[in-house]
Amino acid sequence: MTRSPSPDPASGAAPGAGDRFPDLRLADHNGNERELSELVAGDPTALVFWRGPWCPKERAFFRRLVGFQTELEVAYARVVSVSVDSVEVQAAFRAGLDARWTFLADPERRYLDALGLREVADTLHDPYLPAVFTLAPDLSVHRAYNGYWFWGRPTVEELRQDFRALSREHRPDWDPPSA
Amino acid sequence: MSMGWLAVELEPAAGSPLAAATGRAEDGAEWFLSAWSIDARPPGRVSKVSLAVVDPDGPPGPVSLVRAPRGVRVIFDDPAVAQARRDVLAGPSPRFVSTLVRGDSIFDGAVTGLPGGPHVDPFARVLPALTLHVGPGLFVASAPPPTGPVTERYGGGQPWPIDRFPDAAGSVSG
């Protein structure tokens, strides 16, 4: 797969398959400044942009991800989610779900336009468009999902297939040693 | 991000640790804690610890120290230990946390920087815990929590939350 550099922030285009995702820098649900590359480290990662906890589709989708955690916790794959909600709201929603991944807060909407993910139809909440990107350890995009309509979001099985492909490509011992 | 050794004794350790401090328990007992480079293992009982929680310029603070009593072996993959790691990820984050590892697969305990206010250490449900007021010069003020939701260690014998596999030379970066 050809690796493209990060999209030009001025272009306002959402990254696609093969693009290098920008190394976001945002506060996590505890208020710590985190970099996406630090959070991804050496593992395949699902990067989830979501509208906010007020959206029933997001609550349904996040319940799906919470159920998936029990596989991810033993499979060296990660989830990172981003919305425009404050650190406090991120922490509260995360706790209510029993989610165990990192929630990033972008109340300043620092990356909304640079990533081309502003939901222009919602002038009340001004949120991120729902989108999921499965990332390789070097932040290159394996697959991008447009979640504007709920059925555009990845199923758990699609995430499994993405993580399998990424792990096969990036784990040097995917085929176990023979001696 | 790498691992080292943590020693906790009733007497100061001899040698040149990376960092050291005293810790006073609620019963008044004074413990001597020291962190060592992985290639400078001191004598006596030591456990592997993530050096991400060690800072020779770190401030004082309360710490929950969970340690296996002598003769007790709990494997790292024990369901109780796995659930404790889940609870650490899901709950309010401590100031810092590192499990303690003996050998490649034995859960020897954990060291958790307690935040201000009430805090329950999930690892204290697995093995006995001491609350220590640790002086300056050993532990960080705080360390960012792991990304999650992974609860496994990333290589044989590495303390969680070291969260990447070692390279071919056995080092972890980041």
Coordinates of C-alpha atoms in Angstrom, one line a residue:
Chain A
M1 CA 0.0 0.0 0.0
T2 CA 1.4 3.4 -1.0
R3 CA 1.9 5.7 2.0
S4 CA 1.0 9.3 1.3
P5 CA 2.2 12.1 3.6
S6 CA -0.3 13.7 5.9
P7 CA -3.0 15.7 4.1
D8 CA -2.3 19.4 3.9
P9 CA -4.3 20.9 6.8
A10 CA -5.3 23.7 4.5
S11 CA -7.0 21.3 2.1
G12 CA -9.7 20.3 4.6
A13 CA -9.9 16.9 3.1
A14 CA -10.5 13.9 5.3
P15 CA -7.7 11.3 5.1
G16 CA -8.3 8.3 3.1
A17 CA -6.8 4.8 2.7
G18 CA -3.1 5.1 2.2
D19 CA -2.8 8.6 3.7
R20 CA -0.8 9.4 6.8
F21 CA -3.1 10.6 9.5
P22 CA -2.0 13.9 11.1
D23 CA -0.4 13.4 14.5
L24 CA -3.2 15.0 16.6
R25 CA -2.4 16.6 19.9
L26 CA -5.3 16.8 22.3
A27 CA -6.2 16.5 26.0
D28 CA -7.3 13.1 27.1
H29 CA -10.2 12.3 29.5
N30 CA -7.9 13.1 32.4
G31 CA -6.7 16.4 31.0
N32 CA -3.3 15.1 29.9
E33 CA -2.0 16.4 26.6
R34 CA -1.5 13.4 24.3
E35 CA -0.2 12.8 20.8
L36 CA -1.9 10.4 18.5
S37 CA 1.4 8.7 17.7
E38 CA 2.1 8.1 21.4
L39 CA -1.4 6.6 21.8
V40 CA -1.1 4.3 18.8
A41 CA 2.5 3.3 19.6
G42 CA 3.1 0.0 17.8
D43 CA -0.4 -1.3 17.5
P44 CA -3.3 -1.2 15.0
T45 CA -5.8 1.4 16.2
A46 CA -9.4 2.4 15.5
L47 CA -9.6 6.2 15.6
V48 CA -13.2 7.2 16.2
F49 CA -14.6 10.6 15.6
W50 CA -18.1 11.0 17.1
R51 CA -20.8 13.7 17.5
G52 CA -21.2 13.6 21.3
P53 CA -23.0 11.7 24.0
W54 CA -26.3 13.4 23.2
C55 CA -26.6 11.4 20.0
P56 CA -28.5 8.1 20.2
K57 CA -26.5 6.6 17.3
E58 CA -23.3 7.3 19.1
R59 CA -24.5 5.7 22.2
A60 CA -25.5 2.6 20.2
F61 CA -22.2 2.6 18.4
F62 CA -20.1 3.0 21.6
R63 CA -22.0 0.2 23.3
R64 CA -20.8 -1.9 20.3
L65 CA -17.2 -0.8 20.9
V66 CA -17.5 -1.5 24.6
G67 CA -18.6 -5.1 23.9
F68 CA -15.5 -5.4 21.6
Q69 CA -13.1 -4.4 24.3
T70 CA -12.8 -7.9 25.7
E71 CA -11.2 -9.0 22.4
L72 CA -9.1 -5.9 22.0
E73 CA -7.7 -6.2 25.5
V74 CA -5.9 -9.4 24.6
A75 CA -5.2 -8.7 21.0
Y76 CA -2.8 -5.6 21.1
A77 CA -5.2 -3.4 19.2
R78 CA -6.4 0.0 20.4
V79 CA -9.2 2.5 20.2
V80 CA -9.0 6.2 20.5
S81 CA -12.1 8.4 20.3
V82 CA -12.4 12.2 19.6
S83 CA -15.3 14.6 20.0
V84 CA -15.7 18.3 20.7
D85 CA -16.9 17.6 24.3
S86 CA -14.9 18.8 27.3
V87 CA -12.5 16.7 29.3
E88 CA -15.1 16.4 32.0
V89 CA -17.8 15.2 29.6
Q90 CA -15.4 12.7 28.0
A91 CA -14.6 11.3 31.5
A92 CA -18.2 11.0 32.5
F93 CA -19.4 9.4 29.3
R94 CA -16.4 7.0 29.4
A95 CA -17.1 6.0 33.0
G96 CA -20.8 5.5 32.3
L97 CA -20.0 3.1 29.5
D98 CA -17.2 1.3 31.4
A99 CA -15.0 2.1 28.4
R100 CA -11.4 1.4 28.8
W101 CA -9.8 3.3 25.9
T102 CA -8.6 6.9 25.7
F103 CA -11.1 9.6 25.0
L104 CA -9.7 12.8 23.5
A105 CA -11.3 16.2 23.9
D106 CA -11.4 18.9 21.2
P107 CA -13.7 21.6 22.5
E108 CA -11.7 24.2 20.5
R109 CA -12.5 22.2 17.4
R110 CA -8.8 22.4 16.5
Y111 CA -9.0 19.7 13.8
L112 CA -12.6 19.9 12.7
D113 CA -11.9 21.8 9.4
A114 CA -8.4 20.6 8.9
L115 CA -9.7 17.0 8.7
G116 CA -12.8 18.0 6.7
L117 CA -15.0 16.5 9.4
R118 CA -17.2 19.3 10.4
E119 CA -20.9 18.3 10.4
V120 CA -22.2 21.4 8.7
A121 CA -25.8 20.2 9.1
D122 CA -25.7 20.5 12.9
T123 CA -25.3 24.2 13.7
L124 CA -26.4 23.6 17.3
H125 CA -23.6 21.3 18.5
D126 CA -21.1 22.0 15.7
P127 CA -19.7 18.5 16.2
Y128 CA -17.4 16.1 14.3
L129 CA -18.9 14.1 11.5
P130 CA -19.0 10.4 12.7
A131 CA -16.0 8.7 11.1
V132 CA -13.8 5.8 11.9
F133 CA -10.3 5.3 10.6
T134 CA -8.3 2.1 11.2
L135 CA -4.7 3.0 11.4
A136 CA -1.4 1.2 11.1
P137 CA 1.3 1.8 13.7
D138 CA 2.8 4.6 11.5
L139 CA -0.6 6.4 11.4
S140 CA -1.3 5.4 7.8
V141 CA -4.9 4.9 7.1
H142 CA -5.9 1.3 6.4
R143 CA -9.6 2.0 5.9
A144 CA -11.9 5.0 6.4
Y145 CA -15.6 4.6 7.3
N146 CA -18.1 7.4 6.8
G147 CA -20.6 7.1 9.7
Y148 CA -22.9 10.0 8.7
W149 CA -25.5 7.3 8.3
F150 CA -25.4 4.7 11.0
W151 CA -24.9 1.8 8.6
G152 CA -21.7 3.5 7.3
R153 CA -20.0 2.8 10.6
P154 CA -17.8 -0.3 10.8
T155 CA -19.3 -3.5 12.2
V156 CA -17.2 -5.3 14.8
E157 CA -16.5 -7.9 12.1
E158 CA -15.1 -5.3 9.8
L159 CA -12.9 -4.0 12.6
R160 CA -11.7 -7.5 13.2
Q161 CA -10.8 -8.0 9.5
D162 CA -9.0 -4.6 9.5
F163 CA -7.0 -5.5 12.6
R164 CA -6.2 -8.9 11.2
A165 CA -4.9 -7.4 8.0
L166 CA -2.9 -4.8 9.9
S167 CA -1.4 -7.3 12.3
R168 CA -0.5 -9.6 9.4
E169 CA 1.3 -6.8 7.8
H170 CA 3.0 -5.3 10.8
R171 CA 3.7 -8.2 13.2
P172 CA 7.1 -9.6 12.1
D173 CA 6.3 -13.0 13.7
W174 CA 2.8 -13.3 12.3
D175 CA 3.9 -16.6 11.1
P176 CA 5.3 -18.2 14.3
P177 CA 9.0 -19.1 14.4
S178 CA 9.6 -22.7 13.5
A179 CA 12.7 -23.4 15.5
Chain B
M1 CA 9.7 3.6 28.2
S2 CA 11.7 0.8 29.8
M3 CA 11.8 -1.3 32.9
G4 CA 14.0 -1.5 35.9
W5 CA 14.0 -2.9 39.3
L6 CA 12.2 -1.8 42.4
A7 CA 13.4 -2.7 45.8
V8 CA 11.4 -2.2 49.0
E9 CA 13.2 -3.1 52.2
L10 CA 13.3 -2.2 55.9
E11 CA 16.9 -1.0 55.4
P12 CA 18.5 1.3 52.8
A13 CA 19.9 -0.5 49.8
A14 CA 23.6 -0.3 49.2
G15 CA 24.8 0.8 45.8
S16 CA 23.8 3.4 43.3
P17 CA 20.1 3.4 42.5
L18 CA 18.5 5.5 39.9
A19 CA 16.3 7.0 42.5
A20 CA 15.4 6.3 46.1
A21 CA 13.1 7.6 48.9
T22 CA 11.7 6.5 52.2
G23 CA 8.1 5.6 52.7
R24 CA 6.2 5.8 56.0
A25 CA 3.3 3.4 56.5
E26 CA 0.2 4.2 58.5
D27 CA 1.5 2.1 61.4
G28 CA 4.7 4.2 61.5
A29 CA 7.0 1.6 59.9
E30 CA 9.6 3.2 57.6
W31 CA 10.4 1.5 54.3
F32 CA 13.3 2.2 52.0
L33 CA 12.3 2.2 48.3
S34 CA 14.8 2.3 45.5
A35 CA 14.7 2.0 41.7
W36 CA 17.5 0.5 39.7
S37 CA 18.5 0.1 36.1
I38 CA 17.6 -3.2 34.6
D39 CA 21.3 -4.1 34.2
A40 CA 22.2 -3.1 37.8
R41 CA 20.1 -5.5 39.8
P42 CA 20.7 -5.0 43.5
P43 CA 20.8 -8.0 45.9
G44 CA 17.8 -9.1 47.8
R45 CA 14.2 -9.2 46.8
V46 CA 13.4 -7.0 43.8
S47 CA 10.6 -6.7 41.2
K48 CA 10.6 -5.4 37.7
V49 CA 8.9 -2.0 37.4
S50 CA 8.1 0.4 34.6
L51 CA 10.7 3.2 34.8
A52 CA 8.0 5.6 33.4
V53 CA 6.9 6.0 37.1
V54 CA 10.4 6.7 38.4
D55 CA 11.8 10.3 38.7
P56 CA 14.8 11.1 40.8
D57 CA 13.4 14.7 41.0
G58 CA 9.9 13.6 41.7
P59 CA 7.7 15.0 44.5
P60 CA 6.6 13.3 47.7
G61 CA 3.1 11.8 47.7
P62 CA 0.9 8.9 48.9
V63 CA 1.4 5.6 47.2
S64 CA -0.4 2.2 47.4
L65 CA 2.1 -0.5 47.4
V66 CA 0.8 -4.0 46.7
R67 CA 3.3 -6.9 47.2
A68 CA 3.0 -10.6 47.2
P69 CA 4.0 -12.1 50.5
R70 CA 7.0 -14.3 50.4
G71 CA 6.1 -17.7 49.1
V72 CA 3.0 -16.5 47.3
R73 CA 2.9 -16.9 43.5
V74 CA 0.2 -15.4 41.4
I75 CA 0.6 -15.7 37.7
F76 CA 0.2 -12.5 35.8
D77 CA -2.6 -14.0 33.7
D78 CA -4.7 -14.9 36.7
P79 CA -8.2 -13.6 36.1
A80 CA -8.2 -11.5 39.3
V81 CA -5.1 -9.7 38.0
A82 CA -6.6 -9.2 34.6
Q83 CA -9.8 -7.7 36.2
A84 CA -7.7 -5.4 38.3
R85 CA -6.0 -4.1 35.2
R86 CA -9.4 -3.6 33.6
D87 CA -10.6 -1.7 36.6
V88 CA -7.5 0.6 36.6
L89 CA -8.3 1.5 32.9
A90 CA -12.0 2.0 33.5
G91 CA -11.8 3.8 36.8
P92 CA -10.6 7.3 37.8
S93 CA -6.9 7.3 36.8
P94 CA -4.3 7.2 39.5
R95 CA -1.4 9.6 39.4
F96 CA 0.7 6.7 38.0
V97 CA 0.7 2.9 38.1
S98 CA 3.0 0.1 37.4
T99 CA 2.6 -3.6 38.0
L100 CA 5.5 -5.4 39.6
V101 CA 6.8 -8.5 37.9
R102 CA 8.9 -11.4 39.1
G103 CA 10.6 -13.5 36.5
D104 CA 8.6 -13.6 33.2
S105 CA 5.1 -14.4 34.4
I106 CA 4.6 -13.8 38.1
F107 CA 2.5 -10.9 39.4
D108 CA 4.5 -9.5 42.3
G109 CA 2.2 -6.6 43.0
A110 CA 1.8 -3.0 41.9
V111 CA 2.8 0.5 42.8
T112 CA 0.1 3.2 42.4
G113 CA 0.4 6.9 42.9
L114 CA -2.8 7.8 44.8
P115 CA -4.6 10.9 43.7
G116 CA -6.0 13.5 46.1
G117 CA -9.2 12.3 47.7
P118 CA -10.6 8.7 48.1
H119 CA -9.2 6.1 45.7
V120 CA -9.6 2.4 45.6
D121 CA -6.5 0.5 44.3
P122 CA -7.9 -2.5 42.3
F123 CA -4.7 -4.4 42.8
A124 CA -5.3 -4.3 46.6
R125 CA -8.1 -6.8 46.0
V126 CA -5.6 -9.3 44.7
L127 CA -2.7 -9.1 47.2
P128 CA -2.0 -7.2 50.5
A129 CA -1.5 -3.4 50.2
L130 CA 0.3 -0.8 52.1
T131 CA -0.4 2.9 51.9
L132 CA 2.9 4.7 52.1
H133 CA 3.7 8.4 52.3
V134 CA 6.8 8.4 50.0
G135 CA 9.3 11.2 50.2
P136 CA 10.7 13.1 47.2
G137 CA 13.1 11.7 44.8
L138 CA 11.6 8.4 43.6
F139 CA 8.2 8.6 41.8
V140 CA 6.9 10.9 39.2
A141 CA 4.2 13.5 40.0
S142 CA 2.0 11.8 37.4
A143 CA 2.2 9.8 34.2
P144 CA -0.4 9.6 31.5
P145 CA -2.6 6.5 31.6
P146 CA -2.2 3.7 29.0
T147 CA -4.2 4.1 25.8
G148 CA -6.4 1.1 26.5
P149 CA -8.2 -1.1 26.2
V150 CA -5.3 -3.6 26.1
T151 CA -4.6 -5.2 29.4
E152 CA -1.9 -7.6 28.4
R153 CA 1.8 -7.0 28.8
Y154 CA 3.6 -6.4 25.5
G155 CA 6.2 -9.0 26.0
G156 CA 7.3 -11.7 28.4
G157 CA 8.1 -10.3 31.7
Q158 CA 7.5 -6.6 31.1
P159 CA 5.5 -4.8 33.7
W160 CA 2.1 -3.4 32.6
P161 CA 1.5 -0.7 31.5
I162 CA 4.6 -0.8 29.3
D163 CA 2.6 -0.8 26.1
R164 CA 4.7 -1.8 23.2
F165 CA 6.7 -4.8 22.1
P166 CA 10.4 -4.8 22.5
D167 CA 12.4 -4.6 19.3
A168 CA 14.8 -7.3 18.1
A169 CA 17.4 -5.9 20.4
G170 CA 15.0 -6.2 23.4
S171 CA 14.5 -2.5 23.8
V172 CA 11.2 -0.6 23.9
S173 CA 11.0 3.0 22.6
G174 CA 8.7 5.9 23.2

